[in-house]
Each structure stands twice: as C-alpha cells, then as structure tokens.
mmCIF file of C-alpha atoms in Angstrom:
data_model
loop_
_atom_site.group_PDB
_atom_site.id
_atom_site.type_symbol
_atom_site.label_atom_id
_atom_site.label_comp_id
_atom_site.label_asym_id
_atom_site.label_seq_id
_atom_site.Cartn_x
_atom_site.Cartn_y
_atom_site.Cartn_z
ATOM 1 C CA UNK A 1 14.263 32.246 -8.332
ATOM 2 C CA UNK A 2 13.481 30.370 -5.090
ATOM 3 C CA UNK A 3 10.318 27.922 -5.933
ATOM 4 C CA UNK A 4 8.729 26.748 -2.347
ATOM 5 C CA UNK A 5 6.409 23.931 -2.176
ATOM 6 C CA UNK A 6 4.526 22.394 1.538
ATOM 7 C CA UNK A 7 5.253 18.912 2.258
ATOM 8 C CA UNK A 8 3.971 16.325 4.968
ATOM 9 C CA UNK A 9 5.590 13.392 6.468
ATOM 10 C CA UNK A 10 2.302 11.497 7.751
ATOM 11 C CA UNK A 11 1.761 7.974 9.067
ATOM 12 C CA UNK A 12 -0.496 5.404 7.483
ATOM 13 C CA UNK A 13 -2.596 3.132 8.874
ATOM 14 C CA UNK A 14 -2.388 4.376 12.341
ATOM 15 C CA UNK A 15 -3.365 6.869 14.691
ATOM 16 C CA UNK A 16 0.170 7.261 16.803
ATOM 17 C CA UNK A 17 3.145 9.145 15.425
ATOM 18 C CA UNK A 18 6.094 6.863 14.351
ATOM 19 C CA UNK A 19 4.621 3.884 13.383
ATOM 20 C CA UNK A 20 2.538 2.566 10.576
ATOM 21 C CA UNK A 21 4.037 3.499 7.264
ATOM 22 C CA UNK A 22 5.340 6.751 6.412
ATOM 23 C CA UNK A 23 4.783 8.342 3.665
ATOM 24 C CA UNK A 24 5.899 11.913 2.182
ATOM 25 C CA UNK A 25 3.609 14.234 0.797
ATOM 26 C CA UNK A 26 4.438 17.528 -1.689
ATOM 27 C CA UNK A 27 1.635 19.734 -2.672
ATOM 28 C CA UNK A 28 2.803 21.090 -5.846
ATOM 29 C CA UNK A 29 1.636 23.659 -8.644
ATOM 30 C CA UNK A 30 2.256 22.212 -11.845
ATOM 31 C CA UNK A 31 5.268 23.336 -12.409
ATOM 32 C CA UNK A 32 7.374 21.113 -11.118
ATOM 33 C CA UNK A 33 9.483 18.639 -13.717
ATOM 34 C CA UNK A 34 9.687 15.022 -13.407
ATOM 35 C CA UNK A 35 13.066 15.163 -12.529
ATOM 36 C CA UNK A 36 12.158 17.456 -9.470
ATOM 37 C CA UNK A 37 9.466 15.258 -8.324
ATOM 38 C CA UNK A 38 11.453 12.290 -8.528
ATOM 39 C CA UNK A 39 14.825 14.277 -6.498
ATOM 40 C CA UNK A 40 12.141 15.575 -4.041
ATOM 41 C CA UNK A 41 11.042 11.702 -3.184
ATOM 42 C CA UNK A 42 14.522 10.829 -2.945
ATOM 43 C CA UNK A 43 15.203 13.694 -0.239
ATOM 44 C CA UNK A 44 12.653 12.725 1.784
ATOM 45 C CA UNK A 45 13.770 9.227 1.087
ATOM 46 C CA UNK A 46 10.158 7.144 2.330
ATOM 47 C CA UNK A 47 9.013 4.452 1.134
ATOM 48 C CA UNK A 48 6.479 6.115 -1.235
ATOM 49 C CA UNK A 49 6.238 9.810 -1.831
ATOM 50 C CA UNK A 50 2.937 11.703 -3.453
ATOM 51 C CA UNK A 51 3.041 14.862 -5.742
ATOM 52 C CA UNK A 52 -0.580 15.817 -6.078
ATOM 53 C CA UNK A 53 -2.243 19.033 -7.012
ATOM 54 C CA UNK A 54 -5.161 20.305 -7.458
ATOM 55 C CA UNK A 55 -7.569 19.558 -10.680
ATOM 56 C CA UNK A 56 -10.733 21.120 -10.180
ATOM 57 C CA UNK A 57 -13.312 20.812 -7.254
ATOM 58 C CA UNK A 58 -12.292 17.736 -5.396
ATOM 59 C CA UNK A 59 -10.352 16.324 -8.558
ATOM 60 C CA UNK A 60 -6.729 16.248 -7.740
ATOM 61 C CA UNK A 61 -3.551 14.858 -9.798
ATOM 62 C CA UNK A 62 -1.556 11.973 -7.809
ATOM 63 C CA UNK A 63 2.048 11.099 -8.905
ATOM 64 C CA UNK A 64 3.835 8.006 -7.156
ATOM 65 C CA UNK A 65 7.165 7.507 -6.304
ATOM 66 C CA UNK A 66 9.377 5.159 -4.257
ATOM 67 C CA UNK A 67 13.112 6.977 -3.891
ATOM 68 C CA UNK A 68 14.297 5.303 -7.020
ATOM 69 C CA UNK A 69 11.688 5.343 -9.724
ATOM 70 C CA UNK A 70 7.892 6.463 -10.214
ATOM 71 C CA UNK A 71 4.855 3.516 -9.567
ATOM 72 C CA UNK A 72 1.881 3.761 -10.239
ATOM 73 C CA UNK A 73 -0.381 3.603 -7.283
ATOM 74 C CA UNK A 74 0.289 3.264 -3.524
ATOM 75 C CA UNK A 75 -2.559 2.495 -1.212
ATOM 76 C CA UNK A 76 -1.050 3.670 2.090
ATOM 77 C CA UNK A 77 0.400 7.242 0.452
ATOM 78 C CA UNK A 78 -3.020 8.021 -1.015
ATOM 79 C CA UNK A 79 -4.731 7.468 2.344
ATOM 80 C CA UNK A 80 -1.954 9.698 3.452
ATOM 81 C CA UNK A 81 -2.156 12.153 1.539
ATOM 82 C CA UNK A 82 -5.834 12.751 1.666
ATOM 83 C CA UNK A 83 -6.259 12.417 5.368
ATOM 84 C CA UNK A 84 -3.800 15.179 5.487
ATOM 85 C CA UNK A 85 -5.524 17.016 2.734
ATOM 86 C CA UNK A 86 -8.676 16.780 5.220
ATOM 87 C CA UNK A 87 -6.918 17.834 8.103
ATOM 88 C CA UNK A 88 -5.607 21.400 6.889
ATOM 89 C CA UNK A 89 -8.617 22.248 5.335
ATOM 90 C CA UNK A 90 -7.782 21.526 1.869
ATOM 91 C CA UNK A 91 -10.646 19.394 1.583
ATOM 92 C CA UNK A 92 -13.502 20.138 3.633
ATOM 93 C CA UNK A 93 -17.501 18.853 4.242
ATOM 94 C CA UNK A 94 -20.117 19.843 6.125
ATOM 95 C CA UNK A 95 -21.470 15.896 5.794
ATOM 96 C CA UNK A 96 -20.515 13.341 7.113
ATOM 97 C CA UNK A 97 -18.798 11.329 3.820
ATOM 98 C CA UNK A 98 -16.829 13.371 1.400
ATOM 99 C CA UNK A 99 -16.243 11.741 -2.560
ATOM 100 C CA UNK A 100 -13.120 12.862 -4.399
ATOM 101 C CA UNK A 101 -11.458 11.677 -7.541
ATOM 102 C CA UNK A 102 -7.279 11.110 -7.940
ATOM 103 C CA UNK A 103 -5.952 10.533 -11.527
ATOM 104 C CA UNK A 104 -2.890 8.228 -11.390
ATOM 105 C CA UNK A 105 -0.620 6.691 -13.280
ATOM 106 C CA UNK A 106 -3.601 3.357 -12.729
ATOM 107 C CA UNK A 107 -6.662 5.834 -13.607
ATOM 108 C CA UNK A 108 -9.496 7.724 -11.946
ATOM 109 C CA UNK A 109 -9.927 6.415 -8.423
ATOM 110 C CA UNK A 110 -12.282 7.538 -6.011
ATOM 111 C CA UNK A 111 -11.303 8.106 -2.639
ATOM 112 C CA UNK A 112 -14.431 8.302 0.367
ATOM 113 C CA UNK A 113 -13.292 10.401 3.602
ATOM 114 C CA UNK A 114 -15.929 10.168 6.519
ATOM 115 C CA UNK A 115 -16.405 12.993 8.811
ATOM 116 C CA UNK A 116 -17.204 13.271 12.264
ATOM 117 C CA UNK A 117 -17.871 16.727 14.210
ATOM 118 C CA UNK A 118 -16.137 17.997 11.420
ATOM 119 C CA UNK A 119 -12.656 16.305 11.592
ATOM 120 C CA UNK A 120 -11.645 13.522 9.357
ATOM 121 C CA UNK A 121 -11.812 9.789 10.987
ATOM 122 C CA UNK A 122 -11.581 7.518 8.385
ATOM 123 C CA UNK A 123 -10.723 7.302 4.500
ATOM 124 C CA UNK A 124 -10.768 4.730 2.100
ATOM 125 C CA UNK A 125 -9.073 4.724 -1.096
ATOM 126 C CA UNK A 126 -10.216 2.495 -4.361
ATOM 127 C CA UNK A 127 -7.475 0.358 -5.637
ATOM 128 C CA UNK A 128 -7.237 -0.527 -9.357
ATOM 129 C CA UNK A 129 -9.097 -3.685 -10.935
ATOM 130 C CA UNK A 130 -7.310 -6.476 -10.161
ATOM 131 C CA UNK A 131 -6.187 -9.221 -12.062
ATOM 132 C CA UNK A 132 -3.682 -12.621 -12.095
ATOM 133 C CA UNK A 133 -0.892 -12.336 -14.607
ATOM 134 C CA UNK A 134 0.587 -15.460 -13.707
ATOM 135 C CA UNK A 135 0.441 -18.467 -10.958
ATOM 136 C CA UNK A 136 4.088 -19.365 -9.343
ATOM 137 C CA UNK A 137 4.758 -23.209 -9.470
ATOM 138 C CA UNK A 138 7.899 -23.039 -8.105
ATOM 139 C CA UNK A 139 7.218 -23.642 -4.405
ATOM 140 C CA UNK A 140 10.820 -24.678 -3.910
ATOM 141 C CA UNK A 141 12.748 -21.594 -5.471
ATOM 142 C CA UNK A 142 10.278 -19.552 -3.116
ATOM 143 C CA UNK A 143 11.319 -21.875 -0.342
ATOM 144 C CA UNK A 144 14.736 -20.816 -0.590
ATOM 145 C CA UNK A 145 14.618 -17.140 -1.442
ATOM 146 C CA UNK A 146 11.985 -17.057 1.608
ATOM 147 C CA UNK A 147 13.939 -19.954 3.805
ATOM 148 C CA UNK A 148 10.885 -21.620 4.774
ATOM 149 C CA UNK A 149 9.374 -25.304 4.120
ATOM 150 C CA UNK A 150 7.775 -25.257 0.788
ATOM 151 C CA UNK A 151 5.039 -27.700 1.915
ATOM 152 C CA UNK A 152 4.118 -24.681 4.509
ATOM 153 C CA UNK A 153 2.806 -22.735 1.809
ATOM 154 C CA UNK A 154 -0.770 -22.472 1.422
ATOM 155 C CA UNK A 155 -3.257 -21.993 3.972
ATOM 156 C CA UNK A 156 -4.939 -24.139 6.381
ATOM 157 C CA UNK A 157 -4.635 -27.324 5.496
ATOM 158 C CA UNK A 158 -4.567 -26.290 1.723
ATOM 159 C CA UNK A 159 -2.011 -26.109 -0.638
ATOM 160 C CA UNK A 160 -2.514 -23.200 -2.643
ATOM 161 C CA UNK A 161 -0.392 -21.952 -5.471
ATOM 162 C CA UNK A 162 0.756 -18.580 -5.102
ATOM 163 C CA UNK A 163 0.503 -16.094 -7.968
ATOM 164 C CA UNK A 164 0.925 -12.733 -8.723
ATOM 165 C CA UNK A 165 -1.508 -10.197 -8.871
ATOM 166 C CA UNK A 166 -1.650 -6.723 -10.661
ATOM 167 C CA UNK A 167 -3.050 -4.186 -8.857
ATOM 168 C CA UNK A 168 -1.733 -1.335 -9.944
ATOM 169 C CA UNK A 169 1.488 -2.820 -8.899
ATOM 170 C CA UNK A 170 2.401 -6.190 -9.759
ATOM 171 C CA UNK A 171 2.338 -8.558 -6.437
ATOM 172 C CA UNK A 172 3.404 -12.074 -5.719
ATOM 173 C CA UNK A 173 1.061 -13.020 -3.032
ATOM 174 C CA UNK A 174 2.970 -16.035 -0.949
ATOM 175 C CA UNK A 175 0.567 -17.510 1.529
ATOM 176 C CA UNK A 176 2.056 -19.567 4.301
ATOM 177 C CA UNK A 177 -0.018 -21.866 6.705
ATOM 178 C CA UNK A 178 2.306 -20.778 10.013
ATOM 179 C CA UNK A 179 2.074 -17.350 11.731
ATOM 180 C CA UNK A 180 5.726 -18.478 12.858
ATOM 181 C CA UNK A 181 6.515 -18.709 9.474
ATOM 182 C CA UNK A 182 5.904 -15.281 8.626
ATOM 183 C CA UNK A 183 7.326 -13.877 11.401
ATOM 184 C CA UNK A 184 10.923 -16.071 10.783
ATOM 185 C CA UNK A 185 11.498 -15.624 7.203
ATOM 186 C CA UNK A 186 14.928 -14.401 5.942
ATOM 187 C CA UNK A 187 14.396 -13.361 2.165
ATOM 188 C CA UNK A 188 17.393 -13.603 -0.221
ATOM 189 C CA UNK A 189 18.008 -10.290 -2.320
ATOM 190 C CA UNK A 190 19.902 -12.394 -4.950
ATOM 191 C CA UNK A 191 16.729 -14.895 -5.163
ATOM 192 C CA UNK A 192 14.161 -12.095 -5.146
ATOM 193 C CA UNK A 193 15.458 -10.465 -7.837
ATOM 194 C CA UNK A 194 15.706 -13.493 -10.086
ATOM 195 C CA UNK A 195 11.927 -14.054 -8.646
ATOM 196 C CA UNK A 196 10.997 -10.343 -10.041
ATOM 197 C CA UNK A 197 12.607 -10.880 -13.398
ATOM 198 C CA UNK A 198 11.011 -14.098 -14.022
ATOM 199 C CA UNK A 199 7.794 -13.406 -12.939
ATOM 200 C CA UNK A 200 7.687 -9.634 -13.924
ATOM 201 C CA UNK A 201 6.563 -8.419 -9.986
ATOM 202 C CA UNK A 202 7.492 -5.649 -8.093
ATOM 203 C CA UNK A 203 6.425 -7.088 -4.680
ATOM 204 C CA UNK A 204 6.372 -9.944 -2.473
ATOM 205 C CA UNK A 205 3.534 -10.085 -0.265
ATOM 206 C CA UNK A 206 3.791 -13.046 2.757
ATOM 207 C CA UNK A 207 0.418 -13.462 4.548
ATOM 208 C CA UNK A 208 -0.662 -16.198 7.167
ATOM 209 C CA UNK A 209 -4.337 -15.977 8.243
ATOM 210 C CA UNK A 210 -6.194 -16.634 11.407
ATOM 211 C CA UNK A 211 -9.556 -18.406 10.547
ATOM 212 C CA UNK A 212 -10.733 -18.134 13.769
ATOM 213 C CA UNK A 213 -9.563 -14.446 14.722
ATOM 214 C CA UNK A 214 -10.887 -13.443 11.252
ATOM 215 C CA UNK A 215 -7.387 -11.537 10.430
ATOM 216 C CA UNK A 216 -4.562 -11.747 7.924
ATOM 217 C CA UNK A 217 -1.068 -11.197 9.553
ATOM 218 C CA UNK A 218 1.189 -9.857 6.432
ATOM 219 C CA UNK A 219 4.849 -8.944 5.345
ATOM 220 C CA UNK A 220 5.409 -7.057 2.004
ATOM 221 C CA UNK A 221 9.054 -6.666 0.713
ATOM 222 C CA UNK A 222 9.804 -4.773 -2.583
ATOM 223 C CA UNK A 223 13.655 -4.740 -3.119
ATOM 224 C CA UNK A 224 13.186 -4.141 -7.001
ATOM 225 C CA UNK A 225 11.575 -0.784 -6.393
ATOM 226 C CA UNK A 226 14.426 0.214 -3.555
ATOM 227 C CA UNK A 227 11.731 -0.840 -0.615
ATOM 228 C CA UNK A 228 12.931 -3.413 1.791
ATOM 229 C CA UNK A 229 10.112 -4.278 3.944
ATOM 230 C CA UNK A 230 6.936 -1.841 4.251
ATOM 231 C CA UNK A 231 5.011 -1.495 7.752
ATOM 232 C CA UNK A 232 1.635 -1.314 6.001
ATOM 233 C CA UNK A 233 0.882 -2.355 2.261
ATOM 234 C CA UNK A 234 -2.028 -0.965 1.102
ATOM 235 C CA UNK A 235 -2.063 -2.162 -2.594
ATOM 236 C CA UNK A 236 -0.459 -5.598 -1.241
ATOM 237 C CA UNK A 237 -3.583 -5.710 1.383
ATOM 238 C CA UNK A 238 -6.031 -5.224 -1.730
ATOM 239 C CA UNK A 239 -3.788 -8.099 -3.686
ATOM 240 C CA UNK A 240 -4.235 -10.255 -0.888
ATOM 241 C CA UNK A 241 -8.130 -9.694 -0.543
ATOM 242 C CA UNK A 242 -8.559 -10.514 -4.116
ATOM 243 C CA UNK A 243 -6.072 -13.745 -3.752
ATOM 244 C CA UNK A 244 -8.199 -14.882 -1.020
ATOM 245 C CA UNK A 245 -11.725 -14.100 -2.918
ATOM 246 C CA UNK A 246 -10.468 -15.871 -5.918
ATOM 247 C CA UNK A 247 -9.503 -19.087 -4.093
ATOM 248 C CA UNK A 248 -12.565 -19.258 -2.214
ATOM 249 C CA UNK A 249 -10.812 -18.796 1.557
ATOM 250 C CA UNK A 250 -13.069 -15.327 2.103
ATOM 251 C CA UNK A 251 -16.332 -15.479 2.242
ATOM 252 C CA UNK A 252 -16.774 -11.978 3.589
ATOM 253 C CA UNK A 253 -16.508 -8.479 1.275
ATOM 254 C CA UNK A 254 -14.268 -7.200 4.008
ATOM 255 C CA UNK A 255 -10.740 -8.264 5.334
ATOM 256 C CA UNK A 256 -8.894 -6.727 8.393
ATOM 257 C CA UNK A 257 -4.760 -7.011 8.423
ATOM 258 C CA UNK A 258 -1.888 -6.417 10.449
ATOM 259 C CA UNK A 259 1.485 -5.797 9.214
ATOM 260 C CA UNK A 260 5.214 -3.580 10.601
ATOM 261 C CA UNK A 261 5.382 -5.724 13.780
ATOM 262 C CA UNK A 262 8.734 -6.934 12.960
ATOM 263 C CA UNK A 263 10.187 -3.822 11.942
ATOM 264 C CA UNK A 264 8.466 -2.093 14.999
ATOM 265 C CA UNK A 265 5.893 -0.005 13.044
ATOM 266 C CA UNK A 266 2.899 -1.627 13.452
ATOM 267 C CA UNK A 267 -0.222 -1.182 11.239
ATOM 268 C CA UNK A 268 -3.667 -1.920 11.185
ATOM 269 C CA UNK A 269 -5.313 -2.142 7.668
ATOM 270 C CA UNK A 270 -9.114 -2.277 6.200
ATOM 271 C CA UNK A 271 -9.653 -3.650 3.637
ATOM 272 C CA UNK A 272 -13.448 -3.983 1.783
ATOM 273 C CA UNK A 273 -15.259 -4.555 -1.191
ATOM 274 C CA UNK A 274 -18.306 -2.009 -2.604
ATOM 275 C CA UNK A 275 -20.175 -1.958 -5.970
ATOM 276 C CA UNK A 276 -17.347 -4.370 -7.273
ATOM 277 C CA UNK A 277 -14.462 -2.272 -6.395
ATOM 278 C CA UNK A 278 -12.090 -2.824 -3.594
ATOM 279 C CA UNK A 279 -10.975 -0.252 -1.031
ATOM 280 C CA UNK A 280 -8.499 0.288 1.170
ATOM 281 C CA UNK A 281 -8.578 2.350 4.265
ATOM 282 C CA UNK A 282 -7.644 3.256 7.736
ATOM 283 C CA UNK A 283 -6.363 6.247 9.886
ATOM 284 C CA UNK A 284 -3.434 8.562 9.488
ATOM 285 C CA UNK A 285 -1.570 10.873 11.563
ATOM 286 C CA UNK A 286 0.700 13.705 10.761
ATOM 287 C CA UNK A 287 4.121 13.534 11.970
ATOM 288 C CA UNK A 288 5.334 16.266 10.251
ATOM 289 C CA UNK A 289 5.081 19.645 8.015
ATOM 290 C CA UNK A 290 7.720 21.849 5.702
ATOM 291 C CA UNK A 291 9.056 23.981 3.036
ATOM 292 C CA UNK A 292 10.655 21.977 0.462
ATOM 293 C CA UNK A 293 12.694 24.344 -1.871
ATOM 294 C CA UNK A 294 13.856 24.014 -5.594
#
C-alpha cells in the first residue's frame, strides 16, 4: 500500500525564491523507517533535509540529514522548516511571538517565531551549547588545503588560532584577516579530509569580518558529510559567534553575516545571544510543495 507524505523545498535565510540555502522538508507520521528517511533526503538531494512530526502541542520531533548520512542539528533547515510550519497553518498564534520545542538528535531546543498581522516574519532557532574540542596549530597545513597565506589568518591585526567548535556539529572555524581572501580560496578535498580525520570536524567554516561595517562575511564547506559549499550556515554562524565571544573580538550579544555570494545564493544571517543561549534566525521562503511517496 501507497504511503504519501507532504514535503517542502523552502529557502533559508532569505526572502526571494532561489537563493539562500535550500533545504527539504517531509512531514511524516511516525511510521516511516530510518532507511526511508534517509532515501527520502537523498531524493531530494539538498544540502540538509528535516523529517519532523508532530509531538504534542507545539512539541515536534526533528530528524537531520545531509544526502549521505543523518547529523544532528542544522540551523538553516530548522528555520526552514518552522517558517513553513507557520505558513500553512500548522503552527498558528494569535500573539505576536510563538514558543515551540524540537527534540533532536542535540536535545530540546526552543525555537521563537514572531508574528505580524498574523503571518510569520521572523524565527529564531536555539543552537546547542557550544564548546572547543580542540585549537588547530597547524596554520600551514590549513594554508595549503585553503591556498591562502598562513600569516593571513586571524583577524585584524591579530593572529588568532583557529579551533574547532561543537555545536551540534563539529566546526573548524578558520578566520582570515582579508575579505579577498575569503572570496579566493580554492580548498583541497584530499587536504580537507585529512583535516576532518585529524581533528574529528565535520565543517570548515572561513569568516573575515568588517570591524567597521559590524558584519562577518563567511564560507562553510563540509565535504565529509557530502556538502560542498553551503549558501547559509546556520550552526557554522552560531560557531562563529561563539569563536568570536571567546576571543574577545565581539563585544555585542548579536552578530549579523553574509554568506552564498560566490555560489550565487546569497544569504543574510542573525545571529544573537538570550538568557545564555545562542540563536539563530532569519526569513524563509517557500519555493516549493509535494507528495513524496513510499
């Protein structure tokens, strides 16, 4: 028998169709296996996909999944997913912030969805605590798997050591101290993966920032996971935050970001700290609704 389950393709961190990072979306029942879930990712073949159902009164289930293998957490699919949740009418509030809870594979999260004249405008989604696993001495094998100087990394006139950062998905946050620098570098796949294995990471997140504009320009590439190079990071955003906080170049509990320029998707990313926890957030628009069937 013919199972039939609604799926989305929406875009993150945006508010145009066809650019800021896709995402795919199935609203399933509970009866779907793992195997399905992870097949029905594949299909739609983005760079995350979410399976989420339906808990209880805004308490919802959230799987992960790149096309290869389950994660996690993913910042930009969760904002996603519940800004198309709001949309249909899944989730719904006559005020003008709505509170509801997604169980992942990182724990309870809370996500916050603001409301105005009853349509959705703005959600942010709590990322994991955050935490450095390890620092990454190695400038000069970065260099090379990156093909930029290794005295340009840092920031400012500072030479920070990158390090990698878990949350929720483990992060090598690479600052550089040239926006030209970001926007030329030619990452090895051979390097990176020796990189991943050595440093147990998932992701490589690049990020030059503009003292004076107040902005981090950012590139996030996660061949290990079958992810080249995402248009919006929403976990690597959070990383970066955190970095930045811990190394005393933020002052502020809130960080703006820009990343997909250079593979034409461009996205514009929140990022802010509350009570302790950090968010993530932005818009979303739907580019796209179906019948997937199993």
């Amino acid at each position: 028998m013919t199972r039939e389950y609604t799926f989305f393709i929406t875009d993150a961190f945006t508010d145009r169709s066809f650019v800021g990072n896709p995402s795919g979306i199935v609203l399933t029942k509970g009866d779907m296996s793992d195997n399905e879930m992870q097949k029905a990712a594949r299909e739609l073949n983005h760079p995350e996909t979410i399976c989420i159902r339906k808990l209880d009164r805004d308490i919802y289930s959230a799987r992960y999944f790149t096309p290869t293998e389950e994660i996690k957490i993913s910042g930009h699919a969760a904002l996603a997913t519940f800004w198309t949740l709001a949309k249909f009418g899944y989730i719904g509030s006559s005020e003008s912030k709505k509170k509801v809870l997604q169980y992942t594979g990182a724990g309870p999260l809370c996500v916050y969805l603001s409301f105005r004249g009853g349509e959705v405008d703005f959600v942010d989604v709590q990322l994991p605590e955050m935490k450095v696993t390890s620092a990454v001495e190695d400038l000069e094998a970065l260099a090379e798997a990156f093909e930029v100087d290794a005295d340009h990394i840092g920031t400012g006139d500072v030479n920070l050591i990158p390090a990698v950062v878990d949350g929720g998905v483990e992060t090598m946050i690479i600052p550089l101290k040239k926006a030209a620098d970001l926007h030329e570098v030619y990452p090895k796949r051979r390097n990176l993966a020796m990189l991943s294995e050595k440093y147990h990471c998932k992701s490589f997140h690049l990020f030059y920032y503009d003292e004076e504009k107040k902005i981090v320009e950012q590139r996030n590439f996660s061949p290990s996971v079958s992810v080249w190079e995402e248009a919006g990071s929403g976990t690597g955003s959070g990383c970066t935050y955190f970095y930045m906080k811990e190394n005393g170049i933020l002052s502020e509990n809130r960080l703006r970001a820009r990343q997909g320029q250079e593979v034409g998707r461009p996205s514009e990313i929140e990022v802010s700290e509350k009570d302790g926890h950090i968010f993530v957030g932005g818009t979303a628009r739907i580019v796209m609704e179906g019948i997937l069937r199993l």
